Coordinates of C-alpha atoms and ligand atoms in Angstrom, one line a residue:
X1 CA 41.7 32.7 33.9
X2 CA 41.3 29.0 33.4
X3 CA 39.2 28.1 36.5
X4 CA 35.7 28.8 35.5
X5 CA 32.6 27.1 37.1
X6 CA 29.7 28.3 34.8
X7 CA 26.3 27.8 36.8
X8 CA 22.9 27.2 35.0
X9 CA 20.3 27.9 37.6
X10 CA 17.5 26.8 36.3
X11 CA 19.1 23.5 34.8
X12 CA 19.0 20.9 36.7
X13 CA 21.1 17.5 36.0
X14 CA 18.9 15.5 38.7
X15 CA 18.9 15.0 42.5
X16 CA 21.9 14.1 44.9
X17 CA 20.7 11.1 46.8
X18 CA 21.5 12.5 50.5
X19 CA 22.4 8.7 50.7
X20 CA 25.7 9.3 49.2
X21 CA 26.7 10.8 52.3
X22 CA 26.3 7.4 53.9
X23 CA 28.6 5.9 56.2
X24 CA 30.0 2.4 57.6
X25 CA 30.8 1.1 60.7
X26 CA 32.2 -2.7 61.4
X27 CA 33.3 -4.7 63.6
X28 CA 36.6 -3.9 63.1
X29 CA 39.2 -2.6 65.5
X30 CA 37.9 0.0 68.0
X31 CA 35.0 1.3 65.2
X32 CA 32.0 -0.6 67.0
X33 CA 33.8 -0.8 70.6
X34 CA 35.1 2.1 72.2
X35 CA 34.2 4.1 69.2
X36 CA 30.5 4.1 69.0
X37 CA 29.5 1.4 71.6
X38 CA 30.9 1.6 75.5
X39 CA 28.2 -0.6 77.2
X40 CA 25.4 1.0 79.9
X41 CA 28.0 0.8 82.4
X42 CA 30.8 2.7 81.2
X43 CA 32.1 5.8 83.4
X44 CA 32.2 7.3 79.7
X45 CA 28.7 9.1 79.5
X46 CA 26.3 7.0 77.4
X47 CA 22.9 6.7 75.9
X48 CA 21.9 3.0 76.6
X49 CA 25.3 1.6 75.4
X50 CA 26.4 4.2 73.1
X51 CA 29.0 7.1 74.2
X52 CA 27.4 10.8 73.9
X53 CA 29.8 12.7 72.5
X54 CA 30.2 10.6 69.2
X55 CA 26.5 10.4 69.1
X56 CA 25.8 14.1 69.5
X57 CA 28.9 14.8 66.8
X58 CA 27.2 12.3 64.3
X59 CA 23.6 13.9 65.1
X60 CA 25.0 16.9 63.7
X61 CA 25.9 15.4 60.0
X62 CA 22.9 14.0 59.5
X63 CA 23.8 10.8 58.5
X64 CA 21.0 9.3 56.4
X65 CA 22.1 5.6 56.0
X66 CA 24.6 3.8 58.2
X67 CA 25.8 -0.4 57.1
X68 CA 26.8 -2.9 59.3
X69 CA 28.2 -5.7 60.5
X70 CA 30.9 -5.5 57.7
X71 CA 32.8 -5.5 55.3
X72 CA 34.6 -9.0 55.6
X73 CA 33.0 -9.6 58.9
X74 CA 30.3 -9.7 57.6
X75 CA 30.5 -13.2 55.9
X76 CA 31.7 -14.4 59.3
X77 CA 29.0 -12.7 61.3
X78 CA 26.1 -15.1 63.0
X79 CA 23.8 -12.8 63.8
X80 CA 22.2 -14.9 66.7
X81 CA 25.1 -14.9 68.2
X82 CA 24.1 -11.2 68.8
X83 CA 20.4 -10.7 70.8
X84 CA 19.4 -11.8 73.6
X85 CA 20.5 -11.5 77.0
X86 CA 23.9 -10.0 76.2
X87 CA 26.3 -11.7 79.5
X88 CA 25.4 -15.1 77.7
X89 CA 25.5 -14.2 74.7
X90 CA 28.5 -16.3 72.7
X91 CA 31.4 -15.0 72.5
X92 CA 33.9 -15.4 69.2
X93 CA 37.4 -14.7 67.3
X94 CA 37.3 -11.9 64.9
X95 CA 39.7 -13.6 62.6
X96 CA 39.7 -10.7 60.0
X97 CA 40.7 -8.1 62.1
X98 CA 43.4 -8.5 64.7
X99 CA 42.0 -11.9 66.0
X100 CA 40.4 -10.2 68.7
X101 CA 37.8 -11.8 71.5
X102 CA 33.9 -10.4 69.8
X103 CA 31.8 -10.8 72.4
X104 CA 28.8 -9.7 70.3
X105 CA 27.6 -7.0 72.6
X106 CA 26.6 -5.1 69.9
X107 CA 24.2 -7.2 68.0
X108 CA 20.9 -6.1 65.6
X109 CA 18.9 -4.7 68.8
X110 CA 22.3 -2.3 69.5
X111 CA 22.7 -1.5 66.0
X112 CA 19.3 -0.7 64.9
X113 CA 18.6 1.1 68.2
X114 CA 21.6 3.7 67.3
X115 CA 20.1 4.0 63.8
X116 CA 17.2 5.2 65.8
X117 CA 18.9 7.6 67.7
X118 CA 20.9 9.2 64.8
X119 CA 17.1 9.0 62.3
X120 CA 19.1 7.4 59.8
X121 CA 17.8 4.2 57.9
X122 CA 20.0 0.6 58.7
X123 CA 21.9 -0.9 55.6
X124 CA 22.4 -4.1 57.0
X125 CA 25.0 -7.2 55.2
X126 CA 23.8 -10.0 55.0
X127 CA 26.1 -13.7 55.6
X128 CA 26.2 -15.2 52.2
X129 CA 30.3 -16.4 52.4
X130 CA 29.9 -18.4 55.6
X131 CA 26.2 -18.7 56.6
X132 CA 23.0 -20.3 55.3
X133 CA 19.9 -19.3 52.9
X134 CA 17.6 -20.1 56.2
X135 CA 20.0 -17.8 58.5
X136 CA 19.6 -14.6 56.4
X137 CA 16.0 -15.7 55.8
X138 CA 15.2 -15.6 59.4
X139 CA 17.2 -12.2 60.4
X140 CA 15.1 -10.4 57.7
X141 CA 12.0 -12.3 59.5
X142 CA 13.1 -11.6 63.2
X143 CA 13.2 -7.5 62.1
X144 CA 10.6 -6.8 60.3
X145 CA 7.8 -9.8 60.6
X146 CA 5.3 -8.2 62.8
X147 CA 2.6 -11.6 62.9
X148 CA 3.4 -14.9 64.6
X149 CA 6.5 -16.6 63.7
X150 CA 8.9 -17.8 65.5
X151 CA 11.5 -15.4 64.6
X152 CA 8.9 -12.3 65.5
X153 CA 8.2 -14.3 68.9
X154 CA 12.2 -14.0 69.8
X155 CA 12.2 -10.9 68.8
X156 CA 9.4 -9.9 71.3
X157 CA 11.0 -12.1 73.8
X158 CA 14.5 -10.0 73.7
X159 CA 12.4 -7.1 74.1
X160 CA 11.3 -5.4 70.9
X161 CA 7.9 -5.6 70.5
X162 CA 7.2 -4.1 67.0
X163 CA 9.3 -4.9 64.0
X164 CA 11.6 -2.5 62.5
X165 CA 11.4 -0.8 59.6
X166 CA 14.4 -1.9 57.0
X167 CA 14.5 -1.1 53.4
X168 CA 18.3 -1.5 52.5
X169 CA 19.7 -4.9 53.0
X170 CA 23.3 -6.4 51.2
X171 CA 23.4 -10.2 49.7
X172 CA 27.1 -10.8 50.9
X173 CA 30.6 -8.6 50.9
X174 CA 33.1 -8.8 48.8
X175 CA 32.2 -12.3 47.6
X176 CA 35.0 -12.3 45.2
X177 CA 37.7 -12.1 48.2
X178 CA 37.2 -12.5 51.9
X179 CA 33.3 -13.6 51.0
X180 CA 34.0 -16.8 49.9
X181 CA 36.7 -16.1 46.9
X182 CA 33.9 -17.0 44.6
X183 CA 33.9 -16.4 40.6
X184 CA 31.1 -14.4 39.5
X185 CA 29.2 -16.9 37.8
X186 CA 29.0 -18.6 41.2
X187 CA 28.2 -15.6 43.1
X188 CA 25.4 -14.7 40.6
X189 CA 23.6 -17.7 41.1
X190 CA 23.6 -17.9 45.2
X191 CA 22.8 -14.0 45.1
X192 CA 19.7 -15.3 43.1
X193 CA 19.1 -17.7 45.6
X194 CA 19.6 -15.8 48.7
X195 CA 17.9 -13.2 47.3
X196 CA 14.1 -15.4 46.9
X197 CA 14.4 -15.9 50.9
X198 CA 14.8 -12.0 51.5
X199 CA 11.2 -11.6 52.4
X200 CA 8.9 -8.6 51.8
X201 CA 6.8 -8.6 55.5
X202 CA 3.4 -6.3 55.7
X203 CA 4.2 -3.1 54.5
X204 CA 8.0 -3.6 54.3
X205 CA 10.0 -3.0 51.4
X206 CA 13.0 -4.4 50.9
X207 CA 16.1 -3.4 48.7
X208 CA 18.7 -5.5 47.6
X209 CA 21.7 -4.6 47.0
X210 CA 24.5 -7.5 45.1
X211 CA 28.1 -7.4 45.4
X212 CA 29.5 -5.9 43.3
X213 CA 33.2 -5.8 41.9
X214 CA 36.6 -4.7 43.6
X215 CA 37.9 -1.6 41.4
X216 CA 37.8 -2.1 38.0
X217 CA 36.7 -6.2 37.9
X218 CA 34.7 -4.6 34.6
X219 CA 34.1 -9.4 34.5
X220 CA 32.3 -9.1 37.3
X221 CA 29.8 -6.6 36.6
X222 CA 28.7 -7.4 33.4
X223 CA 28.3 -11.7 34.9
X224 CA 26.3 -10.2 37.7
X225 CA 24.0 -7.7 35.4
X226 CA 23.5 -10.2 32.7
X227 CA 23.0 -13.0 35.0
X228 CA 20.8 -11.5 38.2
X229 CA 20.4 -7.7 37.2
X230 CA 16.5 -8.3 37.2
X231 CA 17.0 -9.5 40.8
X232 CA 18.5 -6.9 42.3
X233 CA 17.8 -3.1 43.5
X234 CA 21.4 -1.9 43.6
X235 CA 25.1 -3.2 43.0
X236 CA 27.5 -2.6 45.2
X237 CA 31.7 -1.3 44.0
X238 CA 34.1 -1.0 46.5
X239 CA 37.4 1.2 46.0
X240 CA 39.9 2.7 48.2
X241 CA 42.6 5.4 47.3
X242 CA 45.9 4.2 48.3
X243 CA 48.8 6.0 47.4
X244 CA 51.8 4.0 46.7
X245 CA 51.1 0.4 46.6
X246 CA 49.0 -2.2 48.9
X247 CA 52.1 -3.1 50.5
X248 CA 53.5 -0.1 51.1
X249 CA 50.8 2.4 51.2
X250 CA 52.4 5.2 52.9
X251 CA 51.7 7.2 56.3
X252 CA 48.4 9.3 56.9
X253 CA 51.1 11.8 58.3
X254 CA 54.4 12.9 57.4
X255 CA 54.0 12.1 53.8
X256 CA 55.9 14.1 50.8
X257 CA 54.3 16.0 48.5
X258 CA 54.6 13.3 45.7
X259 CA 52.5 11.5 47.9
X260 CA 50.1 14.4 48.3
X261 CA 49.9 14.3 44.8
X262 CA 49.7 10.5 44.4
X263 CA 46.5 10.7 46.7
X264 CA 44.5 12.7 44.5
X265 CA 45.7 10.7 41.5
X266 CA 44.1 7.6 43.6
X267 CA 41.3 9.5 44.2
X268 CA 40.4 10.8 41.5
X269 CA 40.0 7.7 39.4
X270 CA 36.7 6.4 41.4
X271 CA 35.5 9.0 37.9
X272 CA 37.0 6.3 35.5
X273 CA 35.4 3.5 37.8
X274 CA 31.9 4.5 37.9
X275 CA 31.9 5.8 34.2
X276 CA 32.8 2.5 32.9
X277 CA 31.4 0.6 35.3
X278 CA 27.9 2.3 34.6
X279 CA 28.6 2.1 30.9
X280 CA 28.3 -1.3 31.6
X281 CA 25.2 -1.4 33.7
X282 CA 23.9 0.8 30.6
X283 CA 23.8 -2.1 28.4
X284 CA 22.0 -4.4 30.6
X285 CA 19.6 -1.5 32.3
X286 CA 19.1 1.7 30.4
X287 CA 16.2 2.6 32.1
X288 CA 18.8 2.7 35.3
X289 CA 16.2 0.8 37.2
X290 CA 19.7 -0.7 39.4
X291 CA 21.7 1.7 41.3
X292 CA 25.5 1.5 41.6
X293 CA 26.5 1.8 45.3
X294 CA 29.7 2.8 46.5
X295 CA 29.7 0.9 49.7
X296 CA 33.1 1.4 50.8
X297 CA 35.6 4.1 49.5
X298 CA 38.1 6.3 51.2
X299 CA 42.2 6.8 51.8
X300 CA 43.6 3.6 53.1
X301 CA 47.2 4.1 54.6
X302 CA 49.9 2.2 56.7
X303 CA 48.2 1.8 60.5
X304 CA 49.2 4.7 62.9
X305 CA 52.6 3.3 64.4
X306 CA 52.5 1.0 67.2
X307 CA 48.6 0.1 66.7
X308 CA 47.3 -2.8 65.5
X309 CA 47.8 -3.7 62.3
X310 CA 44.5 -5.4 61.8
X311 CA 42.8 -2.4 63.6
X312 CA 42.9 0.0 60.3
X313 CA 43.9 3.1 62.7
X314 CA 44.8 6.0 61.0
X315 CA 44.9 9.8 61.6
X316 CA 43.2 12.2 59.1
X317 CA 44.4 15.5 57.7
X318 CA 43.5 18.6 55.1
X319 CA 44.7 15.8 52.8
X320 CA 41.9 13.4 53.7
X321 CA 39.4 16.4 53.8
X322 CA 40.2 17.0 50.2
X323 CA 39.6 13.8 48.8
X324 CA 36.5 13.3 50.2
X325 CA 35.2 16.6 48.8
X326 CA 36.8 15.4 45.1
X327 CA 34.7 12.0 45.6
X328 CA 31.4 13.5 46.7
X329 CA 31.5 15.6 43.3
X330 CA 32.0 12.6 41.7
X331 CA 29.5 10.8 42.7
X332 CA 27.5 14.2 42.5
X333 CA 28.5 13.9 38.7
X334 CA 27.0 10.6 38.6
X335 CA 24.0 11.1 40.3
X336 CA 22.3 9.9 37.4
X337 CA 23.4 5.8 38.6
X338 CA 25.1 6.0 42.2
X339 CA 22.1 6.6 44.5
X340 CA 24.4 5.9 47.8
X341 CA 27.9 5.6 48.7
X342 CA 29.2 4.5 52.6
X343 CA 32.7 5.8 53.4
X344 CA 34.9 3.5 55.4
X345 CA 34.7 3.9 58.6
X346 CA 32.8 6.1 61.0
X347 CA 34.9 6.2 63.7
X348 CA 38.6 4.9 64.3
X349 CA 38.9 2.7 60.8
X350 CA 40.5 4.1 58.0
X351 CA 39.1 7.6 56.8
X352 CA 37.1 8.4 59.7
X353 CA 35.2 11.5 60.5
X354 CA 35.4 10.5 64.2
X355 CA 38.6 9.4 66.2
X356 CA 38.6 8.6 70.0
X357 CA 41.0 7.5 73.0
X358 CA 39.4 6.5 76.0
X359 CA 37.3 9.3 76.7
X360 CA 38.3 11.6 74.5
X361 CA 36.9 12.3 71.2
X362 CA 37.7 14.3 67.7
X363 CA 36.3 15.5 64.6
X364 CA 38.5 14.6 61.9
X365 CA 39.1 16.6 58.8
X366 CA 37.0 14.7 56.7
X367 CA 34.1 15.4 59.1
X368 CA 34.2 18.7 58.6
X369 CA 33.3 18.0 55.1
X370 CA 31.0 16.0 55.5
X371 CA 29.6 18.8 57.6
X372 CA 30.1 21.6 55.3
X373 CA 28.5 19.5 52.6
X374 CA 25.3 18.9 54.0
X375 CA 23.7 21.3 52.3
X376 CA 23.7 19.2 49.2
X377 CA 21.9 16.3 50.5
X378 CA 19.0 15.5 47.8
X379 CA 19.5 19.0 46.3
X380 CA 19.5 19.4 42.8
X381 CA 22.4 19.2 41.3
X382 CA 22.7 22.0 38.8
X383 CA 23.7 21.9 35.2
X384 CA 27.7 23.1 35.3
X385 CA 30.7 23.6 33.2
X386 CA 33.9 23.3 35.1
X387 CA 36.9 24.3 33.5
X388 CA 39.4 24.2 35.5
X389 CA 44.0 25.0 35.6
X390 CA 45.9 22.2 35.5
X391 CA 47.8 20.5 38.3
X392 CA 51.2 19.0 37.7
X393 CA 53.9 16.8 39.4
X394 CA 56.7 14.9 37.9
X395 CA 55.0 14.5 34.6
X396 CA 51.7 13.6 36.1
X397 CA 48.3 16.3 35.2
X398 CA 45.3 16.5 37.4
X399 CA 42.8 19.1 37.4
X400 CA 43.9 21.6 39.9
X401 CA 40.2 22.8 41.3
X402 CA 36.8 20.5 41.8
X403 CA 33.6 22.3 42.0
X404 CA 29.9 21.2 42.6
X405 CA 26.6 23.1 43.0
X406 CA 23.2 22.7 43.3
X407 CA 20.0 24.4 44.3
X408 CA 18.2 23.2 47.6
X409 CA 14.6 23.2 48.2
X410 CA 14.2 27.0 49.2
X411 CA 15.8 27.8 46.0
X412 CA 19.1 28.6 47.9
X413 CA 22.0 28.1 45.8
X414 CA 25.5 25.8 47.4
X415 CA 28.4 26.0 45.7
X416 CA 31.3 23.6 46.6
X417 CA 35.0 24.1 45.2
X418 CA 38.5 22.0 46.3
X419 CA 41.9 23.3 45.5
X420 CA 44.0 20.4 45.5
X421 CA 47.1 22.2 44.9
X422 CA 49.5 21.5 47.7
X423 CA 51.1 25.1 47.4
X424 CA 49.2 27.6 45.2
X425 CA 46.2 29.2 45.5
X426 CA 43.1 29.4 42.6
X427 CA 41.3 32.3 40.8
X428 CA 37.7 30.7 40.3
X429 CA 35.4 32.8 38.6
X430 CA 31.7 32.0 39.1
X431 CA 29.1 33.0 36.6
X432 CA 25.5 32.0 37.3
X433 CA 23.6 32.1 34.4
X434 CA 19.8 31.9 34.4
X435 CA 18.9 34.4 36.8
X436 CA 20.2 37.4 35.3
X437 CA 19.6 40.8 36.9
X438 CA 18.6 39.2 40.0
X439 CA 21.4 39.8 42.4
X440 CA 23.2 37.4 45.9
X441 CA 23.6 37.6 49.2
X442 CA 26.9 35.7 50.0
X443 CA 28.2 33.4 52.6
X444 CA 31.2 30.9 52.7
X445 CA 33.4 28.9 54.6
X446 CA 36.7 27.3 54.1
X447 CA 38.4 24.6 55.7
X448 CA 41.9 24.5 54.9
X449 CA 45.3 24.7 56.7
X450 CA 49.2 25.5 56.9
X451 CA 50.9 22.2 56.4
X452 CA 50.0 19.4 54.0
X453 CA 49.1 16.8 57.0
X454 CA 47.6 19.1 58.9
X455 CA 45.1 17.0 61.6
X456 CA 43.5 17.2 64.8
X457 CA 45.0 15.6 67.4
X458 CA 43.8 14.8 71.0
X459 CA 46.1 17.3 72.2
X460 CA 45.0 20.0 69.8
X461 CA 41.1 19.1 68.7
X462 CA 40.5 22.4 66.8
X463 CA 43.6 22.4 64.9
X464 CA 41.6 22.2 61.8
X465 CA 38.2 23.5 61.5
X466 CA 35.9 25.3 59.2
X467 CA 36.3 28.9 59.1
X468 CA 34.2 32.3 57.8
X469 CA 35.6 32.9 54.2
X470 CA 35.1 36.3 52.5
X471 CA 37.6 36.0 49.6
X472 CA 35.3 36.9 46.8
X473 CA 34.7 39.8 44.7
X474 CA 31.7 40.3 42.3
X475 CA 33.3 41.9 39.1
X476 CA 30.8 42.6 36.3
X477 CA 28.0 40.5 37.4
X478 CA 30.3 37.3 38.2
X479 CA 31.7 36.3 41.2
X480 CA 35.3 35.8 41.6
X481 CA 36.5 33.6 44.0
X482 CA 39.9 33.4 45.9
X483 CA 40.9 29.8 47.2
X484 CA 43.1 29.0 49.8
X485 CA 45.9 25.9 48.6
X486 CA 44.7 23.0 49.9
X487 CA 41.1 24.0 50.8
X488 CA 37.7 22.8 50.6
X489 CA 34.8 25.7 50.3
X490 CA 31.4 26.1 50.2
X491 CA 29.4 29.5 49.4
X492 CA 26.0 30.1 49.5
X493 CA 24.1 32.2 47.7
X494 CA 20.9 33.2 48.3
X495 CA 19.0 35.8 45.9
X496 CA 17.7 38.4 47.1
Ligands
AHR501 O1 36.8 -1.5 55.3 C1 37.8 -2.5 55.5 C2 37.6 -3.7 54.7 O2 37.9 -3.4 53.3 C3 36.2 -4.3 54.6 O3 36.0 -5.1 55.7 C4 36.2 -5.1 53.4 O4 35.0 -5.2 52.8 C5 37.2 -4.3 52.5 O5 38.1 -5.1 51.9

């Protein structure tokens, strides 16, 4: 049998940053309205401004880390625009993203009260494309400057008395494209000068976090390391899997099982991205001092039809479900370097885990992942050897199964495995070395399903959802496993 996941359980390769189960949310299509924010008055049941049922459903993943404004908006975002008395406050074109009236409802109080609410911590972006040294200066000031200033008086005037506690804050997005289509030698030198007026206030902590490069810009990273790598906390990368090609990506639906395949290919290469893109940051940082952060990943298709092209709408199937369990073990894998990642978007934006009409409201695929994987936030990840059948199309290899597992702090063992193949089953066996003798109580579930763009829809909301899985055997002290094509699994195993 050539899928083998070979478990040392008392060797641990270092801790998964719960933050890499971050998430994103801009102001971008019907992600911030409609999706998280419906306003006080809203017949749609709401906790000051933010609709329930996506707040109870995102309670439930325990998000840790949530950024905002953007993404390209937010090099275009004024973020004074957004407090105060919200009927005056200004109103303006979201030229990035359909064009769209912003009427900046949803502004720092909005977004750092649902942070609140869901006990994760803010990752703001900061305006580095379009907006001034003194503007980001005085944001950082207004939240978390707790003496006399005038920011901190403002801030007391719109109603918030003490300052908030922020620790992750972004110089810019995407400087080398809709930030400012700036070269990196430029960007490195306003990042160091943004970056002196990011203020430390009392007891506050701030970490920064550079933009990094798009995909495999291997220029950019090593100007911005070699240039302000002492400056900075973090570096961002930012990669989507699209199958096909940018301009024609391909439905989230009705898609052919090259496509399938082309997905995972997509996918899969965020492991070639962050290996040499950390090689890089090895050179310049060895101690590892600066984290990598994947702030934006995920599947990016053509829009659902008849929405919005600027609005990034698209559904979410098994498919989706898979390659966000492939990239977590990456970036489990790399643990080592990327201390967070963000997937784009939380609700109604690309690879969601949240999708809504009206009043209506469904968990995604990829949400149940993200579910099913909590157990691995800041476990340790435990010392593996995969070996795994290989997966073939047209000419084209990929591994065929993905598997993950660490140890939690009660010493309870989670065990994560994808099948990507789109028609066949695996054979995994598991053998856990370290704690022989000792024997395991066993539980898992699976999410997987019949068709390969199998999704939720509003009409059918529990099409696809975890289920109990019991299709494992132990055979001579190892445990052999039974997957499900196209499936995601977790066991756990507890030792008795
Ligand atoms: O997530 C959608 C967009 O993708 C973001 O605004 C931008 O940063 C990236 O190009």
């Amino acid at each position: 049998m050539a899928n083998r996941l070979l478990i040392n359980t008392d060797v641990t390769n270092g801790i998964i940053d719960k933050n890499i189960y971050g998430h994103f949310a801009e102001h971008l299509g019907r992600c911030i309205y409609e999706g998280l924010w419906v306003g006080e008055e809203s017949p749609i049941p709401n906790v000051n401004g933010i609709r329930s049922d996506v707040l109870e459903a995102l309670k439930k993943l325990q998000i840790p880390v949530l950024r905002w404004p953007g993404g390209c908006f937010a090099d275009e975002y004024h973020w004074k625009d957004g407090v105060g008395p919200r009927e005056s406050r200004k109103r303006m074109v979201n030229t990035h993203w359909g064009g769209v009236v912003e009427n900046n409802h949803f502004g720092t109080h909005e977004f750092l009260m649902l942070c609140e609410l869901l006990g994760c911590e803010p990752y703001i972006s900061g305006n580095v494309g379009s907006g001034t040294v003194q503007e980001m200066s005085e944001w950082v000031e207004y939240m978390t400057f707790d003496g006399v200033s005038p920011m901190a008086e403002w801030r007391r005037q719109n109603g918030r008395e003490e300052s908030w506690p922020l620790k992750y804050f972004g110089v810019g997005n995407e400087n080398w494209g809709c930030g400012g289509n700036m070269r990196p030698e430029y960007y490195a030198d306003l990042y160091r000068q943004y970056q002196t007026y990011v203020r430390n206030y009392g007891e506050n902590r701030i970490y920064k976090i550079a933009c990094g490069p798009n995909t495999d810009d291997y220029r950019w990273m090593e100007v911005l390391m070699r240039e302000a790598g002492r400056f900075m906390d973090a570096i961002s990368l930012h990669y989507y899997a699209v199958p096909g090609t940018w301009t024609n990506k391909g439905a989230a639906t009705g898609f052919t099982e090259e496509e399938w395949f082309d997905t995972f290919v997509k996918a899969t290469y965020m492991e070639e991205l962050i290996t040499k893109h950390s090689a890089i940051m090895d050179r310049y940082d060895p101690e590892k001092r600066v984290a990598l952060i994947v702030d934006e990943w995920g599947t990016w298709y053509t829009v659902e039809p008849g929405t919005n092209p600027g609005f990034l709408y698209q559904q979410n199937t098994i498919r989706d479900a898979l390659v966000a369990g492939v990239t977590l073990h990456i970036f489990h894998n790399h643990c080592d370097r990327v201390k967070m990642a963000n997937i784009a978007q939380l609700v109604n934006v690309l690879q969601s885990v949240i999708l809504t009409e009206g009043e209506k409201m469904l968990l995604t695929p990829t949400y149940h992942v993200f579910e099913m994987f909590k157990v691995h936030h800041d476990a340790e990840l435990l010392c593996s050897h995969v070996s795994s059948d290989s997966y073939e199309m047209n000419g084209r290899s990929l591994p065929k199964t993905s598997m993950s597992a660490s140890k939690d702090a009660q010493g309870r063992i989670h065990v994560s495995l994808c099948n990507l193949d789109h028609r066949d089953g695996a054979e995994v066996l598991v053998d856990l070395r370290g704690t022989e003798g000792g024997s395991y109580q066993v539980h898992g579930r699976e999410l997987t399903a019949d068709a390969l763009d199998a999704r939720n829809t509003f009409e059918q909301p529990e099409a696809v959802k975890p289920s109990e899985f019991q299709s494992f055997a132990w055979e001579n002290g190892r445990l052999r496993v039974t997957l499900s094509p196209r499936s995601v699994t977790v066991l756990e195993l507890v030792c008795e």
